[in-house]
Amino acid sequence: MELIMEINAALKLGLEGFKEFIEQKLLIDKSYLEHPFWMKGGVQMTVLNYLIQQHKRKNVGSVDREIPSDLTEFIDFILSKVQDKNIGLPLHQAITTGKIQLALHLLDTHAFDVNKRDEDGRTLLSLALPTKKRELLIKILMCHPDVNATTRFKEARIPFQPLHQSIVLDFTSGVINLVRAGADVANPVGVRKDTPLLLAARKGKIKALEALLDESPVKDLKLEAESCPEEDEKTGSNAIEALCKRLARDRNNKDLLRGVAMLLCSGAEPPRSEALCQLLADKRSDLLKEIDNYMDSRPKLVDPFVHRCHVVDSALYNIIYVDHSWGSALRQLFGRQSDAAFIIERLVTRKYSRRQEGSMDSPELPTAAAVPLKGNEPPFKLYAEFVKRHNEAYQNQRITWSTMHGMIAEGKCSWDTVKQYAGSNPGSRTQIIYDDMFKKLPKMEMHESIENSTGSPTFKS
């Protein structure tokens, strides 16, 4: 208590008076600022710790109203006088007491050991992440801490790396910046041996899942890694299975379905369980919407995903194309097919009808049906373009029954199928569209006008 009374009295003198007080104390005891003092409640504090505690304090009593609220300059002066700026862990204290602006200032103006741990073994990163303050995290990372150092949290009782902690917090910026700083994206955590991707899936942290997929090479994430099985399980779950199990318990959760779409687009295989695959098939329409939205800004994923969809009788093929529902049977009866196949092929035409980023070349696929193709495009692009044109023609017909349309919708078609069908069915819509894809437009040559007998200009083309 004597220390508090002395420091408070010195603070009331203003900055210069406070400096004189500290200088006098140091003449008497050179280690005055280094060693802690007893406080009420048995707490041990250095002078610096006390100043941080009082900085921007609330509930100011009448006795302390003469003490400045902002003690930044006083804190800077103390730090200029101590050799070991980590004594008392001022950065840890500023963060844990919610004084983020002070912590940012300290990081900007002083050099600290950012790998120091507090008395509970917590690293600076482990304290900063729960604040979800992006600027604070980035400033700490700029000091090059050990981004894989673990902290054992009392409530979890297991050591967490900062990336694991960010995932549990669903702190997107934390995931992004830790991955960019070199965090291990494959190291498991806990007794279930969850990789970061598995942890995000099992906890249903979809923002964190998306950040991992966007920032890390897929091969490093180990998409098919399994967690250790529970007591009532024979096998563990991989990321997509963990998400699907959550979806089975919460069938209307769109975020979970979005997470499944992300994993499928990124190359994850569908669940090994037929029941979970059927769950996704039952949600085909909503799943395809999520796939379409996710792919729109990630065109690099389109080609491999579409190729996987085309593998007949694979689990993914069955989820996308095979529909045994009553609704499907009724649609087929009236010539109205599922639009799933058309959504898949539209991923291709959308990608290749856009100008590639950084390129001035024309798009590979035309944006209008009147524009012919070169004919040397890869078969999957030609097939996607045919499907687009066939669907446009189909939508304008009164008679909706179409053999080709049904084959496309059921995933029983390919570019080779189209060519064979067009060749053996002359005059069919398929043959007309096929020929139209490669037609050559006549060249129009404009000649000078010649007056005819009536005085009207005549043009020859």
XYZ file of C-alpha atoms in Angstrom:
461
model
C 0.000 0.000 0.000
C 2.927 2.330 0.668
C 4.017 1.953 -2.970
C 0.549 2.877 -4.200
C 0.465 5.992 -2.059
C 3.935 7.050 -3.270
C 3.207 6.425 -6.947
C -0.180 8.137 -6.781
C 1.400 11.186 -5.168
C 4.093 11.261 -7.872
C 1.509 10.931 -10.660
C -0.355 13.954 -9.327
C 2.826 16.001 -9.862
C 2.525 15.521 -13.626
C 5.020 13.894 -15.986
C 8.087 15.967 -15.034
C 7.430 15.612 -11.307
C 6.939 11.866 -11.773
C 10.274 11.606 -13.628
C 12.091 13.377 -10.785
C 10.494 11.004 -8.263
C 11.636 7.920 -10.225
C 15.173 9.291 -10.715
C 15.488 9.848 -6.965
C 14.280 6.315 -6.261
C 16.828 4.889 -8.702
C 19.649 6.769 -6.971
C 18.727 4.950 -3.784
C 17.910 1.562 -5.355
C 19.061 0.787 -8.909
C 16.703 -2.194 -9.092
C 13.686 -0.207 -7.892
C 11.859 -0.666 -11.200
C 12.825 -4.320 -11.609
C 11.487 -5.927 -8.454
C 7.801 -6.368 -7.599
C 6.030 -4.972 -4.559
C 3.271 -6.496 -2.478
C -0.224 -5.190 -3.165
C -3.538 -5.682 -1.455
C -4.804 -9.224 -1.984
C -1.289 -10.631 -2.140
C -0.654 -9.482 -5.706
C 2.957 -8.738 -6.654
C 3.414 -5.751 -9.000
C 6.231 -3.683 -10.395
C 5.824 0.063 -10.802
C 5.189 -0.551 -14.498
C 2.481 -3.110 -13.720
C 0.752 -0.615 -11.465
C 0.840 2.107 -14.119
C -0.672 -0.257 -16.700
C -3.366 -1.217 -14.208
C -4.232 2.445 -13.621
C -4.047 3.459 -17.309
C -7.476 4.506 -18.633
C -8.978 3.268 -15.375
C -12.689 3.327 -14.728
C -14.614 4.148 -11.564
C -12.136 6.825 -10.489
C -12.525 7.725 -6.822
C -12.493 11.299 -5.556
C -8.984 10.860 -4.145
C -7.511 9.885 -7.537
C -9.177 12.466 -9.772
C -5.955 14.472 -9.941
C -4.151 11.493 -11.499
C -4.126 11.579 -15.332
C -6.283 8.957 -17.024
C -3.893 8.404 -19.934
C -0.586 7.190 -18.512
C 1.081 6.307 -21.834
C 3.913 8.823 -21.430
C 4.541 7.709 -17.840
C 4.687 4.075 -18.981
C 7.096 4.961 -21.808
C 9.379 6.718 -19.346
C 9.517 3.672 -17.056
C 10.301 1.417 -20.021
C 13.137 3.742 -21.023
C 14.678 3.214 -17.592
C 14.505 -0.583 -17.339
C 16.969 -2.895 -19.040
C 14.672 -5.930 -19.166
C 11.401 -4.683 -20.566
C 9.784 -8.084 -20.092
C 9.816 -7.951 -16.280
C 6.230 -8.074 -15.109
C 5.126 -8.981 -18.645
C 3.662 -5.566 -19.513
C 2.427 -6.687 -22.950
C 0.595 -9.670 -21.499
C -0.953 -7.421 -18.876
C -2.107 -4.801 -21.375
C -3.830 -7.457 -23.494
C -5.454 -9.395 -20.656
C -6.847 -6.190 -19.148
C -8.353 -5.188 -22.487
C -6.077 -2.193 -23.057
C -5.509 -2.981 -26.719
C -4.496 0.524 -27.816
C -1.796 0.531 -25.149
C -0.597 -2.900 -26.306
C -0.397 -1.635 -29.901
C 1.576 1.392 -28.729
C 4.005 -0.777 -26.755
C 4.601 -3.028 -29.753
C 5.283 0.013 -31.935
C 7.714 1.727 -29.579
C 9.522 -0.951 -27.567
C 11.180 -4.326 -28.144
C 9.751 -7.263 -26.187
C 10.323 -10.999 -26.118
C 7.105 -12.102 -27.817
C 7.696 -15.745 -26.862
C 7.498 -15.072 -23.112
C 4.827 -16.948 -21.170
C 2.842 -15.707 -18.204
C 2.601 -17.525 -14.868
C -0.146 -19.752 -16.325
C 2.048 -20.737 -19.267
C 0.123 -18.673 -21.796
C 1.932 -17.207 -24.792
C 1.334 -13.700 -26.069
C -0.393 -15.101 -29.164
C -2.737 -17.216 -27.069
C -3.817 -14.070 -25.199
C -4.158 -11.925 -28.318
C -6.328 -14.315 -30.339
C -9.459 -14.156 -28.121
C -9.549 -10.373 -28.608
C -10.107 -11.000 -32.351
C -8.220 -7.777 -33.038
C -6.592 -8.190 -36.449
C -4.214 -5.230 -36.017
C -2.927 -6.574 -32.704
C -2.337 -10.038 -34.140
C -0.462 -8.677 -37.156
C 1.797 -6.479 -35.016
C 2.705 -9.462 -32.838
C 3.366 -11.629 -35.900
C 5.645 -8.917 -37.295
C 7.847 -9.571 -34.243
C 8.282 -13.190 -35.426
C 6.966 -15.236 -32.495
C 6.905 -19.030 -32.531
C 3.580 -19.506 -34.329
C 3.420 -23.186 -33.373
C 4.111 -22.809 -29.630
C 1.386 -24.579 -27.651
C -0.639 -23.306 -24.718
C -2.499 -25.626 -22.371
C -5.867 -24.098 -21.551
C -7.438 -25.016 -18.238
C -10.893 -25.596 -19.708
C -9.636 -27.804 -22.566
C -6.792 -29.507 -20.659
C -4.971 -30.128 -23.925
C -2.191 -28.135 -25.597
C -3.427 -25.926 -28.438
C -1.322 -24.288 -31.099
C -2.387 -20.755 -32.118
C -3.935 -22.076 -35.350
C -6.053 -24.598 -33.431
C -7.143 -21.811 -31.096
C -8.091 -19.529 -34.002
C -10.211 -22.301 -35.503
C -12.109 -22.932 -32.278
C -12.698 -19.166 -32.028
C -13.752 -19.127 -35.735
C -11.410 -16.144 -36.057
C -10.919 -15.880 -39.829
C -8.178 -13.263 -39.724
C -6.355 -15.361 -37.145
C -6.377 -18.406 -39.415
C -5.333 -16.409 -42.485
C -2.460 -14.544 -40.871
C -1.133 -17.519 -38.908
C -1.049 -19.664 -42.057
C 0.748 -16.871 -43.894
C 3.212 -16.652 -41.008
C 4.085 -20.335 -41.382
C 1.758 -22.113 -38.959
C 1.628 -25.904 -39.313
C -1.638 -26.663 -41.143
C -1.485 -30.436 -40.682
C -0.444 -30.974 -37.049
C -3.241 -32.715 -35.095
C -4.581 -31.612 -31.722
C -6.174 -33.409 -28.793
C -6.931 -37.045 -28.053
C -9.055 -37.306 -31.216
C -6.054 -36.332 -33.339
C -7.885 -33.591 -35.222
C -5.924 -31.833 -37.947
C -6.793 -28.124 -38.282
C -9.193 -28.956 -41.141
C -10.805 -31.766 -39.151
C -11.092 -29.541 -36.093
C -12.861 -26.846 -38.120
C -15.242 -29.416 -39.598
C -16.000 -31.221 -36.336
C -16.636 -27.940 -34.522
C -18.666 -26.558 -37.436
C -16.399 -23.508 -37.776
C -17.132 -22.785 -41.427
C -15.386 -19.406 -41.678
C -12.196 -20.982 -40.366
C -12.650 -23.922 -42.747
C -12.963 -21.556 -45.703
C -9.854 -19.625 -44.650
C -7.826 -22.850 -44.397
C -8.896 -23.961 -47.869
C -8.156 -20.550 -49.377
C -4.754 -20.046 -47.751
C -3.186 -23.518 -47.781
C -2.254 -25.943 -50.552
C -4.867 -28.700 -50.425
C -2.213 -31.425 -50.258
C -0.913 -29.920 -47.001
C -4.359 -29.951 -45.368
C -4.757 -33.741 -45.644
C -8.406 -33.728 -46.745
C -8.899 -37.425 -46.025
C -7.148 -37.542 -42.623
C -9.247 -39.335 -39.991
C -9.797 -38.525 -36.356
C -9.478 -41.264 -33.767
C -12.822 -43.092 -33.350
C -15.079 -42.533 -30.365
C -15.838 -45.467 -28.061
C -19.036 -46.269 -29.992
C -17.383 -45.951 -33.418
C -15.497 -48.535 -35.455
C -13.689 -45.949 -37.544
C -12.900 -42.283 -37.220
C -14.259 -39.504 -39.416
C -12.568 -37.350 -42.000
C -13.453 -33.682 -42.447
C -16.394 -34.101 -44.820
C -17.832 -36.938 -42.737
C -17.565 -34.860 -39.572
C -19.473 -32.043 -41.281
C -22.111 -34.411 -42.650
C -22.687 -35.927 -39.205
C -23.340 -32.425 -37.858
C -25.637 -31.786 -40.827
C -27.580 -34.977 -40.061
C -28.308 -33.559 -36.598
C -29.067 -30.056 -37.908
C -30.491 -30.594 -41.395
C -31.460 -26.971 -42.049
C -28.049 -25.503 -41.252
C -26.953 -23.785 -44.476
C -23.474 -23.030 -43.149
C -22.758 -26.738 -42.696
C -23.929 -27.467 -46.239
C -21.718 -24.634 -47.486
C -18.777 -26.281 -45.723
C -19.539 -29.595 -47.433
C -19.650 -27.794 -50.798
C -16.249 -26.201 -50.114
C -14.670 -29.561 -49.346
C -16.171 -31.258 -52.408
C -15.012 -28.411 -54.645
C -11.520 -28.637 -53.150
C -11.152 -32.323 -53.961
C -12.504 -34.135 -50.906
C -14.196 -37.446 -51.638
C -17.843 -37.831 -50.546
C -18.550 -39.635 -47.249
C -17.933 -43.375 -47.182
C -21.299 -43.931 -45.515
C -24.223 -44.514 -47.907
C -26.542 -42.827 -45.419
C -24.453 -39.641 -45.419
C -24.206 -39.689 -49.228
C -27.979 -40.012 -49.406
C -28.274 -37.066 -47.037
C -26.322 -34.965 -49.540
C -28.332 -36.339 -52.469
C -31.528 -35.347 -50.668
C -30.123 -31.826 -50.432
C -28.879 -31.840 -54.046
C -30.520 -28.555 -55.052
C -29.224 -26.550 -52.087
C -25.815 -28.237 -52.296
C -25.460 -27.270 -55.966
C -26.313 -23.657 -55.167
C -23.518 -23.597 -52.597
C -21.112 -25.233 -55.067
C -22.060 -22.695 -57.734
C -21.517 -19.756 -55.360
C -18.183 -21.087 -54.093
C -16.829 -21.802 -57.575
C -17.769 -18.369 -58.908
C -14.733 -16.762 -57.271
C -12.483 -19.843 -57.467
C -12.334 -20.820 -61.158
C -9.156 -22.889 -60.696
C -11.234 -25.529 -58.907
C -13.750 -25.936 -61.736
C -11.979 -28.339 -64.130
C -10.967 -31.077 -61.659
C -14.343 -30.919 -59.908
C -16.347 -31.247 -63.137
C -14.124 -34.128 -64.301
C -14.828 -35.921 -61.004
C -18.568 -35.354 -61.445
C -18.364 -37.048 -64.860
C -16.942 -40.315 -63.460
C -19.961 -42.592 -63.886
C -21.165 -44.520 -60.821
C -18.730 -42.767 -58.478
C -20.091 -41.519 -55.150
C -19.955 -37.910 -56.348
C -21.697 -38.822 -59.621
C -24.507 -40.500 -57.685
C -24.960 -37.485 -55.418
C -25.130 -35.046 -58.346
C -27.072 -36.985 -60.988
C -28.895 -40.013 -59.585
C -32.336 -39.043 -58.316
C -34.842 -41.734 -57.347
C -37.283 -39.368 -55.644
C -40.993 -39.163 -56.531
C -40.444 -35.564 -57.547
C -37.883 -36.646 -60.097
C -40.196 -39.337 -61.462
C -43.002 -36.811 -61.926
C -40.687 -34.311 -63.628
C -39.515 -36.978 -66.057
C -43.122 -37.992 -66.763
C -43.840 -34.467 -67.971
C -40.483 -34.038 -69.685
C -39.080 -31.746 -67.008
C -35.677 -32.929 -65.866
C -33.510 -31.991 -62.913
C -31.272 -28.998 -63.600
C -28.310 -30.468 -61.659
C -26.341 -31.464 -64.761
C -26.867 -28.058 -66.323
C -25.540 -26.325 -63.214
C -22.397 -28.478 -63.366
C -21.740 -27.685 -67.044
C -22.470 -24.009 -66.438
C -19.451 -23.927 -64.129
C -17.319 -24.601 -67.219
C -19.007 -22.165 -69.607
C -18.982 -19.420 -66.993
C -15.276 -19.876 -66.365
C -14.183 -20.028 -69.990
C -16.499 -17.318 -71.306
C -14.743 -14.828 -69.040
C -11.474 -13.198 -69.976
C -8.732 -14.797 -67.910
C -7.281 -12.564 -65.211
C -4.287 -10.599 -66.497
C -4.909 -11.635 -70.119
C -6.063 -9.499 -73.035
C -6.938 -12.559 -75.148
C -10.544 -13.330 -76.012
C -12.350 -15.864 -73.782
C -12.010 -19.511 -74.846
C -15.774 -20.005 -75.058
C -18.161 -17.519 -76.680
C -20.658 -15.491 -74.707
C -23.258 -15.630 -77.500
C -24.619 -18.685 -79.309
C -24.156 -17.000 -82.696
C -20.370 -17.147 -82.340
C -18.823 -20.373 -83.729
C -16.157 -22.389 -81.926
C -12.756 -23.252 -83.371
C -13.231 -26.991 -82.961
C -9.923 -27.635 -81.208
C -11.251 -26.987 -77.702
C -10.960 -29.842 -75.152
C -13.961 -32.225 -75.204
C -15.230 -31.217 -71.756
C -15.419 -27.567 -72.861
C -17.193 -28.488 -76.091
C -19.649 -30.620 -74.138
C -20.367 -27.813 -71.677
C -20.961 -25.382 -74.552
C -23.291 -27.867 -76.258
C -25.265 -28.342 -73.031
C -25.652 -24.577 -72.693
C -26.922 -24.156 -76.254
C -29.164 -27.211 -76.085
C -30.726 -25.981 -72.852
C -31.345 -22.528 -74.337
C -33.091 -24.101 -77.332
C -35.009 -26.499 -75.086
C -36.393 -23.701 -72.924
C -37.956 -22.093 -76.016
C -39.851 -25.226 -77.102
C -43.504 -25.944 -76.389
C -42.943 -29.690 -76.582
C -40.636 -30.377 -73.653
C -39.871 -34.038 -74.291
C -36.288 -34.542 -75.467
C -34.173 -37.685 -75.471
C -30.925 -35.707 -75.452
C -32.128 -33.416 -72.676
C -32.949 -36.449 -70.559
C -29.550 -38.027 -71.216
C -27.801 -34.805 -70.171
C -29.902 -34.451 -67.022
C -29.219 -38.035 -65.935
C -25.465 -37.736 -66.467
C -25.542 -40.306 -69.269
C -23.984 -38.072 -71.867
C -20.574 -36.844 -73.006
C -19.081 -35.076 -76.014
C -18.594 -38.421 -77.770
C -22.256 -39.233 -77.131
C -23.304 -35.901 -78.632
C -21.236 -36.472 -81.782
C -22.621 -39.981 -82.263
C -26.204 -38.865 -81.651
C -25.892 -35.906 -84.033
C -24.471 -38.156 -86.754
C -27.183 -40.794 -86.446
C -30.128 -38.400 -86.022
C -30.076 -35.914 -88.904
C -32.523 -33.072 -88.530
C -32.676 -33.473 -84.750
C -32.225 -30.545 -82.407
C -28.906 -32.103 -81.358
C -27.630 -32.252 -84.952
C -28.711 -28.672 -85.665
C -26.994 -27.337 -82.528
C -23.883 -29.443 -83.172
C -23.514 -28.048 -86.707
C -24.303 -24.549 -85.481
C -21.422 -24.707 -82.987
C -18.861 -24.866 -85.804
C -20.576 -22.960 -88.590
C -18.625 -20.404 -90.574
C -20.341 -17.076 -90.987
C -20.220 -15.709 -94.547
C -17.898 -12.805 -95.028
C -19.729 -9.596 -95.873
C -17.869 -7.331 -98.283
C -19.140 -3.803 -98.748
C -18.531 -2.259 -102.195
C -19.016 1.292 -103.327
C -22.614 2.152 -104.146
C -23.572 2.374 -107.827
C -26.505 4.474 -108.900
C -29.196 2.389 -110.611
C -31.719 3.660 -113.067
C -33.963 4.927 -110.308
C -31.161 6.819 -108.672
C -31.203 4.526 -105.637
C -27.876 3.168 -104.454
C -27.194 -0.519 -105.055
C -24.918 -2.557 -102.785
C -23.204 -5.787 -103.739
C -22.135 -8.256 -101.062
